[in-house]
Coordinates of C-alpha atoms in Angstrom, one line a residue:
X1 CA 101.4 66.5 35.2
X2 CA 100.6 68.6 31.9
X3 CA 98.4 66.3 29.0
X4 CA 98.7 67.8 25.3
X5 CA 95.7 66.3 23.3
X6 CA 95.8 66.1 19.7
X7 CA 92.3 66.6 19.5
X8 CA 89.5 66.5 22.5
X9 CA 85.9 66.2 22.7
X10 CA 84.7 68.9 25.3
X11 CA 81.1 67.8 25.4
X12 CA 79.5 69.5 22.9
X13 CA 82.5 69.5 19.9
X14 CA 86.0 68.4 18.9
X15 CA 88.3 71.3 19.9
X16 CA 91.9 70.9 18.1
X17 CA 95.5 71.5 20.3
X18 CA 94.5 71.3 24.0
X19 CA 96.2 71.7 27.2
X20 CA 95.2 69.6 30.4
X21 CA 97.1 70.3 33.6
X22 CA 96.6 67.6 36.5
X23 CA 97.2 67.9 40.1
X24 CA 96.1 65.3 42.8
X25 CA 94.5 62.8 40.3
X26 CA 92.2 66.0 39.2
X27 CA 92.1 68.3 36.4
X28 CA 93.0 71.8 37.4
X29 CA 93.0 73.6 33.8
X30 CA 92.3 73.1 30.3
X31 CA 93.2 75.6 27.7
X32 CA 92.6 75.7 24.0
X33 CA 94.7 77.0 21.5
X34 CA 97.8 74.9 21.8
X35 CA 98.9 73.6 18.4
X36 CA 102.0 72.2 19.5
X37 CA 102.7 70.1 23.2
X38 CA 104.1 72.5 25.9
X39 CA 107.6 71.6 27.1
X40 CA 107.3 68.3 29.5
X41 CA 103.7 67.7 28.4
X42 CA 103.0 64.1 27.4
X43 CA 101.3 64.2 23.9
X44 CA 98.2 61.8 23.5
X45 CA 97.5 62.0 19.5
X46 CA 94.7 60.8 18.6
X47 CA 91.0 62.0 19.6
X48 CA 90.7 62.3 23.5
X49 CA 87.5 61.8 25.4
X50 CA 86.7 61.8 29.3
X51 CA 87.4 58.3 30.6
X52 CA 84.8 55.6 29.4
X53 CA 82.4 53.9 32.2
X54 CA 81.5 50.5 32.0
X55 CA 78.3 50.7 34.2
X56 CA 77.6 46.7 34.4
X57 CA 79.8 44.3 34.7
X58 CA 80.1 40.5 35.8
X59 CA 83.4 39.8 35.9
X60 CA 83.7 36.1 36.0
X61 CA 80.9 36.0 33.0
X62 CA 84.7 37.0 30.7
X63 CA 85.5 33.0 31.0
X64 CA 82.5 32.0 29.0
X65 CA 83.6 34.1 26.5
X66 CA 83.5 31.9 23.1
X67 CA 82.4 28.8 24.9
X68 CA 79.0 29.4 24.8
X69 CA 79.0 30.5 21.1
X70 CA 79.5 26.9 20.4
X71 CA 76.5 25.2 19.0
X72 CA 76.9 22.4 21.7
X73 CA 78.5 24.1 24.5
X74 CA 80.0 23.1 27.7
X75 CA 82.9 23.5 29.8
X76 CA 84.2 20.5 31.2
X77 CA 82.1 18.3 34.2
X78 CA 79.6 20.9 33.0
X79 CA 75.8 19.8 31.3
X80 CA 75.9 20.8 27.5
X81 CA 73.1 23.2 26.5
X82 CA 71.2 20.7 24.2
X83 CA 69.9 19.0 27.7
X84 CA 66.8 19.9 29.4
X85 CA 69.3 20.6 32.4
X86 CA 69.4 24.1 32.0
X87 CA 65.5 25.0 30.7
X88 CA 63.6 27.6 33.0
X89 CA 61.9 26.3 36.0
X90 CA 58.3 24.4 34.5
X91 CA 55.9 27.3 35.6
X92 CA 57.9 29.7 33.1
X93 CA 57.6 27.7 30.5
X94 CA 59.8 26.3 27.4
X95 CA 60.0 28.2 24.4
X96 CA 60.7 24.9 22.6
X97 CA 58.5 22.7 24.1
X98 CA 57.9 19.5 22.4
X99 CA 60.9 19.5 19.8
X100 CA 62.5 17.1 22.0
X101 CA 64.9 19.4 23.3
X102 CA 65.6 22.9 25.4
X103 CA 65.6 25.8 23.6
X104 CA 69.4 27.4 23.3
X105 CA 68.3 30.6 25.1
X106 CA 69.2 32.9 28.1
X107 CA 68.3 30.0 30.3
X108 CA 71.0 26.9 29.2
X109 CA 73.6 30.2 28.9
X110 CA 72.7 30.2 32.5
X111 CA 73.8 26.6 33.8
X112 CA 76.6 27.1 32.2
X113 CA 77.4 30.2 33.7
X114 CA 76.8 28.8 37.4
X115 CA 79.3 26.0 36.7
X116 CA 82.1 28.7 36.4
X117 CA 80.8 30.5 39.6
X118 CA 80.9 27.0 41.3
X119 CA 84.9 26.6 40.5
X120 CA 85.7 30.5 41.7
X121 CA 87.8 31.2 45.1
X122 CA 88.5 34.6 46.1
X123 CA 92.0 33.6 44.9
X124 CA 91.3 32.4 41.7
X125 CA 88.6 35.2 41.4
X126 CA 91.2 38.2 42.0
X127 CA 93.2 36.5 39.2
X128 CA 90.8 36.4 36.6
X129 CA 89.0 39.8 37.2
X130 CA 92.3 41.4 37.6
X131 CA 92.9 40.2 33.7
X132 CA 89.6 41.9 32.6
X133 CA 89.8 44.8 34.3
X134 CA 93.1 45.4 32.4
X135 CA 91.3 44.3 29.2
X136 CA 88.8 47.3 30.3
X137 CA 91.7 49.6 30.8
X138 CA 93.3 48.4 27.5
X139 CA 89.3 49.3 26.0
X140 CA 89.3 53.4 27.4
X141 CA 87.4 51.6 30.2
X142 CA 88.4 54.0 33.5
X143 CA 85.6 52.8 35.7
X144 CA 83.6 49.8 36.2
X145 CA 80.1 48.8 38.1
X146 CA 80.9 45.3 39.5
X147 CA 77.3 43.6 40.0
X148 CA 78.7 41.2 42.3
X149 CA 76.7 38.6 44.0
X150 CA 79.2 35.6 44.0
X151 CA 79.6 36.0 48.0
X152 CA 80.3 32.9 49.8
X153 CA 81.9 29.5 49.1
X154 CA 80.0 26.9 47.6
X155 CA 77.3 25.3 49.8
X156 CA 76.7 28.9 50.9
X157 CA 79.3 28.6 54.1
X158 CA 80.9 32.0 55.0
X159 CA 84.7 32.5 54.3
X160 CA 86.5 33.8 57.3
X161 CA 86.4 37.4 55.7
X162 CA 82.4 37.3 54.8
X163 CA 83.2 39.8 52.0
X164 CA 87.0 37.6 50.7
X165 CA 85.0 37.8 47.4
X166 CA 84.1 41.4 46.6
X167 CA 87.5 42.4 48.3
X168 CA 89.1 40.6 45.8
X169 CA 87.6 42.6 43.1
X170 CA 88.1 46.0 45.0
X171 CA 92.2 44.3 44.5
X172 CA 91.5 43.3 41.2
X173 CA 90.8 46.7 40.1
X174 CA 93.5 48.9 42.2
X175 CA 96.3 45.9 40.0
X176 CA 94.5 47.0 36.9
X177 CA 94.8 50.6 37.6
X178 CA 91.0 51.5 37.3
X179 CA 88.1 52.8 39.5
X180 CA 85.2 50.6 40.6
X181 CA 81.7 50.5 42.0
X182 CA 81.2 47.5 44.0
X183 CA 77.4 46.7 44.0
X184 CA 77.0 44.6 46.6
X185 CA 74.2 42.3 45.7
X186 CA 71.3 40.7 47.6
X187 CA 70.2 37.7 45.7
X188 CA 68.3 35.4 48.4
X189 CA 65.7 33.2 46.4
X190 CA 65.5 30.9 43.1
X191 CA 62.0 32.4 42.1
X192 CA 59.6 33.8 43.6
X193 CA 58.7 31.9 46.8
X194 CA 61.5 29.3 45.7
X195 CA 64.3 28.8 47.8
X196 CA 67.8 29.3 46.2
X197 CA 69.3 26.1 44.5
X198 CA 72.8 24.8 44.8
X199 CA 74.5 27.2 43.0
X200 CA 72.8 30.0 44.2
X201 CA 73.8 29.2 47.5
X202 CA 76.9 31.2 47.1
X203 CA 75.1 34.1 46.5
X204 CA 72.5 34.2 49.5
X205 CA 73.1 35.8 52.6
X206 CA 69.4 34.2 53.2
X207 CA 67.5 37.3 54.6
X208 CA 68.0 40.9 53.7
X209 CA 69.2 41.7 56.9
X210 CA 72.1 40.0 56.7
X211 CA 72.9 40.4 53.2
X212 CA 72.8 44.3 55.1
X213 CA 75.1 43.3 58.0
X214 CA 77.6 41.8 55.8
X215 CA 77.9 44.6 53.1
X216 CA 78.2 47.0 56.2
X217 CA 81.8 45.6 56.4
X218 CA 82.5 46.9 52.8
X219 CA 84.9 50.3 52.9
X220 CA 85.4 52.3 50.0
X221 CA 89.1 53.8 49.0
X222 CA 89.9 56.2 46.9
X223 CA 89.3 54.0 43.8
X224 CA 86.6 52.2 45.3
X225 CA 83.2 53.2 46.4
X226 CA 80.8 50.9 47.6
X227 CA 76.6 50.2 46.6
X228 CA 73.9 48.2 46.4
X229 CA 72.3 46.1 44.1
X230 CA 69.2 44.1 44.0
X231 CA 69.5 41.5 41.8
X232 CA 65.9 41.1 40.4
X233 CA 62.6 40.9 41.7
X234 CA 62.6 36.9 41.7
X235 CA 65.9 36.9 43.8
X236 CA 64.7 39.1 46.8
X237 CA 61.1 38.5 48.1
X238 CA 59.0 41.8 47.8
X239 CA 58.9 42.2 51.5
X240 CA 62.5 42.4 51.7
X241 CA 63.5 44.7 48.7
X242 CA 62.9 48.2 51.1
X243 CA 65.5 46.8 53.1
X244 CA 67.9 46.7 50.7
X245 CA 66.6 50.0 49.1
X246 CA 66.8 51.3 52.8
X247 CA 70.4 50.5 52.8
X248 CA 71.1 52.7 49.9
X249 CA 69.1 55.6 50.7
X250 CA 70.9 56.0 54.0
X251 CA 74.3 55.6 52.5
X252 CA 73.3 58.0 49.5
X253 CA 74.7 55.0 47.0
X254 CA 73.6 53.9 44.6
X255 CA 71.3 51.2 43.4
X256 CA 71.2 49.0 41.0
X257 CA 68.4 46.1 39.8
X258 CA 68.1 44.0 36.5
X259 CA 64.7 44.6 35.4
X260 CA 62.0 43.1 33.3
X261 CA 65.2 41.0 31.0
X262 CA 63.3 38.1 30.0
X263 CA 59.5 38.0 29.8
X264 CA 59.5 34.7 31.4
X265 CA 60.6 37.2 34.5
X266 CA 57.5 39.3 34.2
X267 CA 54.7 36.6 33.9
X268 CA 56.0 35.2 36.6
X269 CA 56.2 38.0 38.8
X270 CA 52.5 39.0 37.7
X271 CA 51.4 35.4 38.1
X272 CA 52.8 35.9 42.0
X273 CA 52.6 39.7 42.9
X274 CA 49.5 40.5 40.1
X275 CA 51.8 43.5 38.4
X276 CA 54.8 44.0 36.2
X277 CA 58.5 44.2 37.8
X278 CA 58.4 47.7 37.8
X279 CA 55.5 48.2 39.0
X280 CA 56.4 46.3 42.1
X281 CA 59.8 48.3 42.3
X282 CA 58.0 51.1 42.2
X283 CA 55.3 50.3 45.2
X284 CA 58.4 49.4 47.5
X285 CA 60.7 52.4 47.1
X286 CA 63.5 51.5 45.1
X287 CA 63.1 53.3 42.0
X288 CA 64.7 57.2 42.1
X289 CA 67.3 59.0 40.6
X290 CA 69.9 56.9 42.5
X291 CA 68.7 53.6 40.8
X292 CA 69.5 52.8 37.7
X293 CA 67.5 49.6 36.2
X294 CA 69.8 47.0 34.1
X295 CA 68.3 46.1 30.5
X296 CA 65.1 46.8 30.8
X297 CA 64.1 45.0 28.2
X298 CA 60.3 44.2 28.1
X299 CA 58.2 47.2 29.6
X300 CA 54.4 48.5 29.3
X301 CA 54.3 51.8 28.6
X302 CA 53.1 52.3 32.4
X303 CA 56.4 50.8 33.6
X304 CA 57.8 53.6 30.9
X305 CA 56.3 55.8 32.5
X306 CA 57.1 55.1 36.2
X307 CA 60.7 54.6 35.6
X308 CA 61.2 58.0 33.8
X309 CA 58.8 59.9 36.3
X310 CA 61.4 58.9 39.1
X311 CA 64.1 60.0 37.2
X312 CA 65.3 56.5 37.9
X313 CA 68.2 55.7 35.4
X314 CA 68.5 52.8 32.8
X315 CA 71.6 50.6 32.0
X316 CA 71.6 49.4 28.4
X317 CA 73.9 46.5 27.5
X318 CA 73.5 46.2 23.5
X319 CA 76.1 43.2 23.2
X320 CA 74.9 41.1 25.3
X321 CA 71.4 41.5 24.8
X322 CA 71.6 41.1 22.0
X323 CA 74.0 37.7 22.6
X324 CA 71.8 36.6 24.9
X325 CA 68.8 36.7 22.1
X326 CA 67.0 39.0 25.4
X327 CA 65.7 41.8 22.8
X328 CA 65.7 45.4 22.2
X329 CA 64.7 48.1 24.7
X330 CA 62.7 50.8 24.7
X331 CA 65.7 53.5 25.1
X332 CA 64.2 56.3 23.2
X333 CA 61.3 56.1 24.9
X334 CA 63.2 55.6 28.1
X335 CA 65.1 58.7 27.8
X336 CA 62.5 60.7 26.4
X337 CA 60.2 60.0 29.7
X338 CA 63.3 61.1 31.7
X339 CA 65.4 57.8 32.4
X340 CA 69.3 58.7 32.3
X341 CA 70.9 56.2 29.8
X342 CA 74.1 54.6 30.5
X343 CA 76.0 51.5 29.1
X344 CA 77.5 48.2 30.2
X345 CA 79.2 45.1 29.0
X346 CA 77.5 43.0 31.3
X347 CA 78.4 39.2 30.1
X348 CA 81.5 40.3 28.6
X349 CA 80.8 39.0 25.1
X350 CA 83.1 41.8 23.9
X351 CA 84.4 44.8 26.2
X352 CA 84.1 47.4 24.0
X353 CA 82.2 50.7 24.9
X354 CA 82.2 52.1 21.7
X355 CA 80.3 48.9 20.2
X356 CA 77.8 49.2 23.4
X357 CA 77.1 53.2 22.4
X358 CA 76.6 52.6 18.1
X359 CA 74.4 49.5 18.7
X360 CA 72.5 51.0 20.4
X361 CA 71.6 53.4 18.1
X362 CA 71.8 50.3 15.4
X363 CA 69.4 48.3 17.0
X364 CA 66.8 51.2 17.4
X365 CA 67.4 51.5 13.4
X366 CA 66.6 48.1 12.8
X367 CA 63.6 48.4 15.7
X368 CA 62.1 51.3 13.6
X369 CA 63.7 51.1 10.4
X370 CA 64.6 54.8 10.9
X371 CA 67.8 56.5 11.9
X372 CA 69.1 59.5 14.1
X373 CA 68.0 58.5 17.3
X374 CA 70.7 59.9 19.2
X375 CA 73.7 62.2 18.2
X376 CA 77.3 61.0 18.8
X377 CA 77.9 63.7 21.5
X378 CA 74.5 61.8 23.6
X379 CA 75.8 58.2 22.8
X380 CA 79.3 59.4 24.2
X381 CA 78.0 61.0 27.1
X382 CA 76.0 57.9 28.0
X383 CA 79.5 55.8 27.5
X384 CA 81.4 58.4 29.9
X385 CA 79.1 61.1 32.3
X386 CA 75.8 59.6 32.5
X387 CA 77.9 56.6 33.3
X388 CA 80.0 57.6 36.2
X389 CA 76.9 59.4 37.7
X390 CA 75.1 55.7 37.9
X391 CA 78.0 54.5 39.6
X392 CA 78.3 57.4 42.3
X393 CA 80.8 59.3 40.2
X394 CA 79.4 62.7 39.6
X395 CA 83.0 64.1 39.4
X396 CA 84.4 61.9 36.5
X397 CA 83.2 61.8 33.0
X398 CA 84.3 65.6 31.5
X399 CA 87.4 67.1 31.0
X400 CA 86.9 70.3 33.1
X401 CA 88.4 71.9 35.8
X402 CA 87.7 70.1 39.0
X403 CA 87.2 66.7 37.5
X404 CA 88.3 63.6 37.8
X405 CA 91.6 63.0 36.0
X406 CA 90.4 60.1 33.3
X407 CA 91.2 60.1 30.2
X408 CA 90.9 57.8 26.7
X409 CA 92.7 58.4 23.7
X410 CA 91.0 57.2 20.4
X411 CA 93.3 56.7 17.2
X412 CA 92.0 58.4 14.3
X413 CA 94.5 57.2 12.0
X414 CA 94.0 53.8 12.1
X415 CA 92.4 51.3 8.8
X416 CA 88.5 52.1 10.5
X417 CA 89.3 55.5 11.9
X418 CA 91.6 57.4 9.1
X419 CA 89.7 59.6 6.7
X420 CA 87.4 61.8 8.4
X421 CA 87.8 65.4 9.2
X422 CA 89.1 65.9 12.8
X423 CA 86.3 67.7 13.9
X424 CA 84.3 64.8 13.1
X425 CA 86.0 63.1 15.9
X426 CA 82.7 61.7 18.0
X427 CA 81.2 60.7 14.8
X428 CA 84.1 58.7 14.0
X429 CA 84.7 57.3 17.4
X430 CA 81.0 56.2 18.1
X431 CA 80.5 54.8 14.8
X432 CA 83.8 54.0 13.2
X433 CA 86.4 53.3 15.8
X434 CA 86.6 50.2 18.4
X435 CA 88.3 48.9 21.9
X436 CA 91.0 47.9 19.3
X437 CA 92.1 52.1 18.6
X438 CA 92.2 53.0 22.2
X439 CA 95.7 54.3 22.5
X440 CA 96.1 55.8 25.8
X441 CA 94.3 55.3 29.1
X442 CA 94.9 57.5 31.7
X443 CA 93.2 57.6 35.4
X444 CA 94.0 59.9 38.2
X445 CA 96.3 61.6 36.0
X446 CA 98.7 58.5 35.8
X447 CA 98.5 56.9 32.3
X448 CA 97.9 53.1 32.6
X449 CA 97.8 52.5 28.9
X450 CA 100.6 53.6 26.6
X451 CA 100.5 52.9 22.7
X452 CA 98.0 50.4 23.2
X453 CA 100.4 48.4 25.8
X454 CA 98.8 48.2 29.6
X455 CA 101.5 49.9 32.2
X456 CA 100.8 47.2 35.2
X457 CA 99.5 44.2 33.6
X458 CA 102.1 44.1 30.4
X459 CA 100.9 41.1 29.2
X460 CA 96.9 41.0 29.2
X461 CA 96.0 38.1 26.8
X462 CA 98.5 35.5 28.9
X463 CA 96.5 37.0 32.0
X464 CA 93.3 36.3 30.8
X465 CA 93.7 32.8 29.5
X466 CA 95.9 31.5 32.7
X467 CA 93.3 32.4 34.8
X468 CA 90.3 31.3 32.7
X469 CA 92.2 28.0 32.2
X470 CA 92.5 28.2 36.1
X471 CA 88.5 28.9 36.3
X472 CA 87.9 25.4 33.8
X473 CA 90.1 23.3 36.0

């Protein structure tokens, strides 16, 4: 297969009239210098870039999507979030305490949440992330990091396939035509000391070793490729975070951990271990260049430190951070330290890369009330290289000989993209453009988005609101 791109970022600038040859789901050639498509070569106008990667993901978090915007939200059978149902456990505290009610906050978001992992099957599961994974497709999104931890059926008993759940994802995305990282994750306790409640009973293996055994059974495919994900410090007990680290070492897969989101997190975990998250990561081996840390919200400078020092990577997810009212990070610092930034939808407020890269930058304006923190070209590469190597995809994320054959095509004559100079491309796409002027999607060489219309799942919004209807019950 032979691509002719209008226009093409090549890492460092906008090149016009370029040729892309394909053979065996990789490139094999890219010439310059092509003003007009070859004969046979499929013409993709617009501003090509390598293939986005969304690096976190929760892919049945897409069903609260507009509910819990509400002011009084609830899905039905489900407590409201102006009850004291969903406040933090008592020893974090209440950031409302006394007004007579909880406080609208990361923690009611969070009961709510667990009542549409309560109503999941593996059936029902495939269905619904099947319909985002095309909405990622249908963003530039090429590959996704699945932080799955929704394991077993509720109660916590086994289905006869111990890993029915995260196979259905590996499905989901092979129907919507994109890679995935599954990170497989061991979540075994409330809190710290505190055994998992009802909901979280579908998530526990109950001991790190067998959270181990059972993710043994997990296969990659050419599509797929399989890691681990720990899925904070108060969800695995410190004595058992080296096994899971263990795990990932031996495999040479990645390693993923939310870290240090809320600052109810960290007092408690210095209240029980007497140091920060990080520090405690740190002491038992699982920070390192194969580790990225999700959000990373609140952090000392030592933690700063420590993170960058091991080259360990960080995962920025702008929307819902900022949805979530979690905070801003320290990013520049991050990076500047030596921390690898990549980017993530996480909650699924909005899929939409491009808004994860420029608010980024935004919200470190607004932080410092200065601008220029990062160029375009870094903001991009943290939306498509920097990405993939999180997920354990060093060979996606350029368009260069040998790579991975992924591929986004950005409109640039659309009402928020026309105007600019073409060689102003990245600059447009970063901080112009949205999901909504992704044109063409292409991975492996085989284009799964055409005009802004999905090849295998034709009709995306009727996917996503049967099965999110099927999710409410």
């Amino acid at each position: 297969m032979t691509y002719w791109l209008e226009h093409a970022w090549l890492g460092t600038h906008v090149e016009s009239g370029v040729t892309v040859e394909v053979a065996d789901g990789r490139i094999t050639a890219v010439r310059t210098g092509t003003p007009t498509p070859p004969p046979g070569a499929a013409a993709l106008r617009g501003l090509t870039i390598p293939g986005m990667c969304n690096t976190h993901s929760h892919a049945f978090h897409r069903a609260l999507r507009g509910t819990v915007q509400a002011s009084d939200f609830s899905l039905p059978g489900l407590t409201t979030a102006h009850s004291h149902a969903g406040s933090p456990p008592q020893q974090w505290g209440s950031a409302m305490e006394g007004t007579g009610r909880a406080p609208d906050s990361f923690w009611t978001w969070r009961e709510v949440m667990y009542g549409v992992a309560d109503k999941l099957t593996p059936e029902s599961y495939f269905q619904l992330a099947r319909a985002v994974y095309a909405e990622m497709a249908l963003a530039g999104i090429t590959c996704v990091g699945e932080f799955h931890y929704l394991h077993h059926a509720p109660g916590g008993s086994r289905y006869d396939d111990p890993n029915a759940m995260g196979e259905a994802l590996i499905a989901a995305a092979a129907d919507a035509g994109i890679r995935i990282t599954l990170l497989d994750t061991a979540y075994l306790s409330a809190g710290f000391g505190d055994p998992p409640n009802r909901h979280q009973l579908r998530f526990s293996d109950g001991t790190a070793d067998a959270w181990a055994e059972r993710a043994d059974a997990l296969k990659g495919r050419e599509h797929a490729r399989i890691g681990a994900a720990v899925h904070s410090v108060r969800a695995v007990p410190a004595g058992q975070l080296g096994t899971v680290a263990d795990w990932a070492r031996e495999r040479r897969a990645p390693l993923h951990v939310h870290l240090s989101e809320q600052t109810a997190e960290n007092d408690a975990c210095r209240a029980a271990h007497g140091r920060t998250p990080t520090q405690l990561l740190a002491e038992r081996g699982v920070l390192g260049p194969r580790t990225t840390a999700v959000h990373a919200t609140h952090l000392t400078d030592e933690d700063i430190a420590l993170l960058g020092g091991s080259a360990t990577g960080v995962c920025m997810c702008p929307t819902t951070e900022r949805d979530l009212a979690d905070g801003i990070g320290p990013a520049v610092a991050l990076q500047a330290q030596g921390s690898p930034l990549s980017l993530g939808s996480d909650s699924h407020a909005v899929i939409d890369l491009l808004e994860e890269a420029r608010a980024m930058e935004l919200d470190e304006r607004l932080r410092t009330r200065t601008r220029g923190h990062w160029t375009a070209a870094a903001l991009l590469r943290a939306a498509t290289a920097d990405g993939h190597a999180a997920l354990g995809w060093d060979d996606a994320g350029t368009l260069a000989p040998g790579a991975l054959a992924d591929l986004t095509t950005i409109a640039l004559d659309s009402v928020r993209t026309a105007g600019p100079l073409p060689r102003l491309g990245a600059e447009t796409a970063v901080f112009a453009a949205s999901a909504a002027d992704v044109r063409h999607t292409v991975v492996a060489g085989r284009q799964i988005v055409r005009d802004g219309v999905h090849t295998r799942v034709p009709d995306v919004p009727t996917a996503l609101a049967d099965s999110i209807a099927a999710v409410r019950g």
